[in-house]
mmCIF file of C-alpha atoms in Angstrom:
data_model
loop_
_atom_site.group_PDB
_atom_site.id
_atom_site.type_symbol
_atom_site.label_atom_id
_atom_site.label_comp_id
_atom_site.label_asym_id
_atom_site.label_seq_id
_atom_site.Cartn_x
_atom_site.Cartn_y
_atom_site.Cartn_z
ATOM 1 C CA UNK A 261 114.693 113.502 113.650
ATOM 2 C CA UNK A 262 112.976 113.293 110.248
ATOM 3 C CA UNK A 263 114.366 111.045 107.776
ATOM 4 C CA UNK A 264 115.746 112.000 104.234
ATOM 5 C CA UNK A 265 114.858 109.831 101.675
ATOM 6 C CA UNK A 266 115.618 109.788 97.784
ATOM 7 C CA UNK A 267 112.230 109.413 96.300
ATOM 8 C CA UNK A 268 111.006 111.846 98.360
ATOM 9 C CA UNK A 269 107.713 113.266 97.088
ATOM 10 C CA UNK A 270 105.467 116.155 97.885
ATOM 11 C CA UNK A 271 101.743 115.344 99.251
ATOM 12 C CA UNK A 272 98.531 116.747 99.519
ATOM 13 C CA UNK A 273 96.093 115.171 102.374
ATOM 14 C CA UNK A 274 92.036 114.749 102.047
ATOM 15 C CA UNK A 275 90.475 113.844 104.892
ATOM 16 C CA UNK A 276 87.759 115.241 106.796
ATOM 17 C CA UNK A 277 88.612 113.573 110.327
ATOM 18 C CA UNK A 278 91.573 115.698 111.827
ATOM 19 C CA UNK A 279 92.950 113.167 113.679
ATOM 20 C CA UNK A 280 93.508 110.752 110.768
ATOM 21 C CA UNK A 281 94.479 113.570 108.806
ATOM 22 C CA UNK A 282 97.575 114.636 111.495
ATOM 23 C CA UNK A 283 98.444 110.443 111.600
ATOM 24 C CA UNK A 284 98.999 110.648 108.039
ATOM 25 C CA UNK A 285 101.080 113.742 107.939
ATOM 26 C CA UNK A 286 103.179 112.329 110.711
ATOM 27 C CA UNK A 287 103.423 109.280 109.564
ATOM 28 C CA UNK A 288 104.469 110.749 105.832
ATOM 29 C CA UNK A 289 106.858 113.166 107.337
ATOM 30 C CA UNK A 290 108.616 111.031 109.385
ATOM 31 C CA UNK A 291 109.830 109.060 106.637
ATOM 32 C CA UNK A 292 111.128 112.258 104.775
ATOM 33 C CA UNK A 293 108.033 113.229 102.824
ATOM 34 C CA UNK A 294 106.857 116.497 102.124
ATOM 35 C CA UNK A 295 103.172 117.305 102.859
ATOM 36 C CA UNK A 296 102.544 120.595 101.444
ATOM 37 C CA UNK A 297 99.025 121.054 102.086
ATOM 38 C CA UNK A 298 96.094 119.060 104.108
ATOM 39 C CA UNK A 299 92.133 119.797 103.720
ATOM 40 C CA UNK A 300 88.899 118.671 104.879
ATOM 41 C CA UNK A 301 86.661 118.334 101.877
ATOM 42 C CA UNK A 302 86.577 117.458 98.138
ATOM 43 C CA UNK A 303 85.951 121.142 97.252
ATOM 44 C CA UNK A 304 89.037 122.275 99.375
ATOM 45 C CA UNK A 305 90.926 119.589 97.762
ATOM 46 C CA UNK A 306 90.411 121.045 94.182
ATOM 47 C CA UNK A 307 91.261 124.526 95.269
ATOM 48 C CA UNK A 308 94.228 123.905 96.794
ATOM 49 C CA UNK A 309 95.865 121.569 94.095
ATOM 50 C CA UNK A 310 94.836 124.492 91.710
ATOM 51 C CA UNK A 311 96.305 126.953 93.562
ATOM 52 C CA UNK A 312 99.602 124.904 94.165
ATOM 53 C CA UNK A 313 99.661 124.386 90.373
ATOM 54 C CA UNK A 314 99.283 128.540 89.710
ATOM 55 C CA UNK A 315 102.346 128.733 91.910
ATOM 56 C CA UNK A 316 104.009 125.991 89.595
ATOM 57 C CA UNK A 317 104.347 123.791 92.795
ATOM 58 C CA UNK A 318 101.645 120.837 92.104
ATOM 59 C CA UNK A 319 102.308 118.013 94.344
ATOM 60 C CA UNK A 320 103.261 114.891 93.148
ATOM 61 C CA UNK A 321 100.199 112.801 94.713
ATOM 62 C CA UNK A 322 96.991 113.524 96.444
ATOM 63 C CA UNK A 323 95.954 110.940 99.184
ATOM 64 C CA UNK A 324 91.923 111.396 99.550
ATOM 65 C CA UNK A 325 89.137 109.729 101.356
ATOM 66 C CA UNK A 326 86.679 108.555 99.080
ATOM 67 C CA UNK A 327 83.767 109.919 101.566
ATOM 68 C CA UNK A 328 84.062 113.791 102.677
ATOM 69 C CA UNK A 329 81.636 116.403 103.432
ATOM 70 C CA UNK A 330 78.975 117.585 103.142
ATOM 71 C CA UNK A 331 77.332 114.580 102.394
ATOM 72 C CA UNK A 332 79.570 112.012 102.985
ATOM 73 C CA UNK A 333 79.259 110.047 100.161
ATOM 74 C CA UNK A 334 81.472 110.192 96.996
ATOM 75 C CA UNK A 335 82.873 113.754 97.258
ATOM 76 C CA UNK A 336 86.603 112.659 97.522
ATOM 77 C CA UNK A 337 86.442 110.366 94.891
ATOM 78 C CA UNK A 338 84.668 112.811 92.518
ATOM 79 C CA UNK A 339 87.538 115.361 93.440
ATOM 80 C CA UNK A 340 90.292 112.585 92.869
ATOM 81 C CA UNK A 341 88.585 112.194 89.460
ATOM 82 C CA UNK A 342 88.500 115.514 88.402
ATOM 83 C CA UNK A 343 92.019 116.379 89.618
ATOM 84 C CA UNK A 344 93.369 113.678 86.995
ATOM 85 C CA UNK A 345 91.345 115.330 84.442
ATOM 86 C CA UNK A 346 92.674 118.531 85.179
ATOM 87 C CA UNK A 347 96.061 117.840 86.282
ATOM 88 C CA UNK A 348 97.160 114.937 84.288
ATOM 89 C CA UNK A 349 100.656 114.221 85.840
ATOM 90 C CA UNK A 350 99.466 114.146 90.004
ATOM 91 C CA UNK A 351 99.104 110.670 91.242
ATOM 92 C CA UNK A 352 95.949 109.827 93.193
ATOM 93 C CA UNK A 353 95.791 107.534 96.148
ATOM 94 C CA UNK A 354 92.142 107.086 97.601
ATOM 95 C CA UNK A 355 91.341 105.402 100.718
ATOM 96 C CA UNK A 356 88.099 103.989 101.734
ATOM 97 C CA UNK A 357 86.408 102.446 104.775
ATOM 98 C CA UNK A 358 84.814 99.411 102.415
ATOM 99 C CA UNK A 359 85.443 98.100 98.896
ATOM 100 C CA UNK A 360 83.227 100.364 96.938
ATOM 101 C CA UNK A 361 83.269 98.707 93.508
ATOM 102 C CA UNK A 362 81.687 101.750 91.302
ATOM 103 C CA UNK A 363 84.138 104.222 92.950
ATOM 104 C CA UNK A 364 87.117 101.872 92.464
ATOM 105 C CA UNK A 365 85.994 101.689 88.835
ATOM 106 C CA UNK A 366 85.548 105.081 87.822
ATOM 107 C CA UNK A 367 89.272 106.309 89.284
ATOM 108 C CA UNK A 368 90.435 103.226 87.372
ATOM 109 C CA UNK A 369 88.662 103.799 84.079
ATOM 110 C CA UNK A 370 90.386 107.175 83.029
ATOM 111 C CA UNK A 371 94.405 107.357 82.862
ATOM 112 C CA UNK A 372 95.563 104.420 84.404
ATOM 113 C CA UNK A 373 98.823 105.970 85.760
ATOM 114 C CA UNK A 374 99.405 106.948 89.176
ATOM 115 C CA UNK A 375 96.353 105.964 90.482
ATOM 116 C CA UNK A 376 95.802 103.645 94.032
ATOM 117 C CA UNK A 377 92.864 102.431 96.150
ATOM 118 C CA UNK A 378 93.339 101.294 99.598
ATOM 119 C CA UNK A 379 91.187 100.427 102.415
ATOM 120 C CA UNK A 380 91.958 102.660 105.452
ATOM 121 C CA UNK A 381 92.752 99.455 107.485
ATOM 122 C CA UNK A 382 95.786 99.456 105.365
ATOM 123 C CA UNK A 383 97.648 102.592 106.711
ATOM 124 C CA UNK A 384 98.395 100.601 109.763
ATOM 125 C CA UNK A 385 100.839 98.541 107.765
ATOM 126 C CA UNK A 386 102.878 101.550 107.412
ATOM 127 C CA UNK A 387 105.976 100.523 105.225
ATOM 128 C CA UNK A 388 103.201 99.236 102.606
ATOM 129 C CA UNK A 389 100.999 102.538 103.077
ATOM 130 C CA UNK A 390 104.040 104.630 102.493
ATOM 131 C CA UNK A 391 105.408 102.443 99.719
ATOM 132 C CA UNK A 392 101.913 102.911 97.992
ATOM 133 C CA UNK A 393 102.030 106.555 98.259
ATOM 134 C CA UNK A 394 105.519 106.875 96.594
ATOM 135 C CA UNK A 395 104.348 104.072 94.245
ATOM 136 C CA UNK A 396 101.580 106.334 92.778
ATOM 137 C CA UNK A 397 103.430 109.306 93.020
ATOM 138 C CA UNK A 398 105.856 108.045 90.528
ATOM 139 C CA UNK A 399 103.144 106.976 87.853
ATOM 140 C CA UNK A 400 102.644 103.298 89.620
ATOM 141 C CA UNK A 401 99.777 101.761 90.753
ATOM 142 C CA UNK A 402 98.524 100.412 94.131
ATOM 143 C CA UNK A 403 95.098 98.575 94.567
ATOM 144 C CA UNK A 404 94.539 96.637 98.140
ATOM 145 C CA UNK A 405 94.379 93.062 97.751
ATOM 146 C CA UNK A 406 90.776 93.492 98.970
ATOM 147 C CA UNK A 407 89.771 95.811 96.349
ATOM 148 C CA UNK A 408 91.188 93.610 93.616
ATOM 149 C CA UNK A 409 89.696 90.196 95.047
ATOM 150 C CA UNK A 410 86.411 91.573 94.826
ATOM 151 C CA UNK A 411 86.644 93.252 91.375
ATOM 152 C CA UNK A 412 88.226 90.256 90.540
ATOM 153 C CA UNK A 413 85.277 87.831 91.538
ATOM 154 C CA UNK A 414 83.000 90.259 89.416
ATOM 155 C CA UNK A 415 85.443 90.058 86.506
ATOM 156 C CA UNK A 416 85.706 86.120 86.326
ATOM 157 C CA UNK A 417 82.898 85.409 83.427
ATOM 158 C CA UNK A 418 84.852 87.917 80.825
ATOM 159 C CA UNK A 419 84.933 85.705 77.810
ATOM 160 C CA UNK A 420 88.446 87.411 76.976
ATOM 161 C CA UNK A 421 89.762 85.810 80.606
ATOM 162 C CA UNK A 422 88.848 82.164 79.823
ATOM 163 C CA UNK A 423 92.030 81.512 78.462
ATOM 164 C CA UNK A 424 93.911 82.121 81.578
ATOM 165 C CA UNK A 425 94.976 79.499 83.833
ATOM 166 C CA UNK A 426 94.711 79.678 87.520
ATOM 167 C CA UNK A 427 98.473 80.684 87.781
ATOM 168 C CA UNK A 428 97.993 83.142 85.364
ATOM 169 C CA UNK A 429 94.987 84.876 87.274
ATOM 170 C CA UNK A 430 96.960 84.710 90.532
ATOM 171 C CA UNK A 431 99.923 86.607 88.725
ATOM 172 C CA UNK A 432 97.833 88.999 87.320
ATOM 173 C CA UNK A 433 95.565 89.598 90.629
ATOM 174 C CA UNK A 434 99.213 90.504 92.090
ATOM 175 C CA UNK A 435 99.795 92.784 89.508
ATOM 176 C CA UNK A 436 96.698 94.487 90.036
ATOM 177 C CA UNK A 437 98.278 95.007 93.735
ATOM 178 C CA UNK A 438 101.126 96.990 92.150
ATOM 179 C CA UNK A 439 104.058 94.264 92.857
ATOM 180 C CA UNK A 440 106.943 94.266 90.425
ATOM 181 C CA UNK A 441 107.818 90.706 88.678
ATOM 182 C CA UNK A 442 110.409 90.391 91.722
ATOM 183 C CA UNK A 443 108.091 90.912 93.983
ATOM 184 C CA UNK A 444 105.590 88.514 92.708
ATOM 185 C CA UNK A 445 108.175 85.578 92.414
ATOM 186 C CA UNK A 446 108.792 86.260 96.223
ATOM 187 C CA UNK A 447 104.877 86.218 97.113
ATOM 188 C CA UNK A 448 104.495 83.268 95.134
ATOM 189 C CA UNK A 449 107.774 81.295 95.922
ATOM 190 C CA UNK A 450 108.743 80.784 92.324
ATOM 191 C CA UNK A 451 111.825 82.131 90.558
ATOM 192 C CA UNK A 452 111.195 85.557 88.677
ATOM 193 C CA UNK A 453 111.891 84.096 85.180
ATOM 194 C CA UNK A 454 108.792 81.909 85.840
ATOM 195 C CA UNK A 455 106.969 85.048 86.798
ATOM 196 C CA UNK A 456 108.391 86.685 83.382
ATOM 197 C CA UNK A 457 106.795 83.652 81.414
ATOM 198 C CA UNK A 458 103.285 83.814 83.140
ATOM 199 C CA UNK A 459 103.478 87.387 82.163
ATOM 200 C CA UNK A 460 104.210 87.202 78.720
ATOM 201 C CA UNK A 461 101.411 84.411 78.354
ATOM 202 C CA UNK A 462 99.015 87.024 79.880
ATOM 203 C CA UNK A 463 99.878 89.891 77.537
ATOM 204 C CA UNK A 464 99.689 87.258 74.655
ATOM 205 C CA UNK A 465 95.977 85.943 75.724
ATOM 206 C CA UNK A 466 94.728 89.128 76.250
ATOM 207 C CA UNK A 467 96.034 90.100 72.924
ATOM 208 C CA UNK A 468 98.550 93.106 73.807
ATOM 209 C CA UNK A 469 101.121 93.207 71.615
ATOM 210 C CA UNK A 470 104.713 94.755 72.624
ATOM 211 C CA UNK A 471 103.829 97.390 70.571
ATOM 212 C CA UNK A 472 101.624 98.692 73.468
ATOM 213 C CA UNK A 473 105.492 98.799 75.414
ATOM 214 C CA UNK A 474 105.225 99.489 79.289
ATOM 215 C CA UNK A 475 101.476 100.060 79.081
ATOM 216 C CA UNK A 476 100.843 96.539 78.615
ATOM 217 C CA UNK A 477 100.816 95.781 82.347
ATOM 218 C CA UNK A 478 98.554 98.695 83.100
ATOM 219 C CA UNK A 479 96.153 97.164 80.317
ATOM 220 C CA UNK A 480 95.922 93.871 81.394
ATOM 221 C CA UNK A 481 95.157 95.084 84.903
ATOM 222 C CA UNK A 482 92.196 97.119 83.508
ATOM 223 C CA UNK A 483 91.143 94.520 81.252
ATOM 224 C CA UNK A 484 90.858 92.194 84.432
ATOM 225 C CA UNK A 485 88.947 94.760 86.478
ATOM 226 C CA UNK A 486 86.423 96.457 84.174
ATOM 227 C CA UNK A 487 84.532 93.111 83.150
#
């Protein structure tokens, strides 16, 4: 029996493996979400989303493989970047077999709302995957811990981050995975108040003022990733 959820979202899936595409569709529809289209290459993805937009039926989120036909290099992520330019309100969650820094950085380099990058292995953790799809659809972020770890390793030489304590780096890494303060507190086994203090210190040390509003969280993560 199909579940009904309050945060129901409309999804387009772009994956050239028919088996995986059908599997993703089943995961999402079984949990009450609407998969409105499934395609097998980047060109079809851009065309399909464009057609849906013309019908005033733009999906909430696109889930796309980084590598798709014809060359199986970067068709998926290029289509994702194009869609974010043409339809800024759409969420984009890309899936990759491996951590590919250039593609992750390219995707994160534009509008920072509603973006995700997960390794395909994460799909096996069904609840986390579905939560990530919903979070990106609602304008949040979802970054695989392995992606974060690799990008952070490259970013640690940034002078602007030198003032962060190891604990603050840990908090910022969890923020980059898209976790809320309460989720970070549970992960680190500290109080939510302690996490809020660390987050405030991070904002201060990165020079992010209160005038930046809710975007400070995303700006902090991008500062960490884009070094």
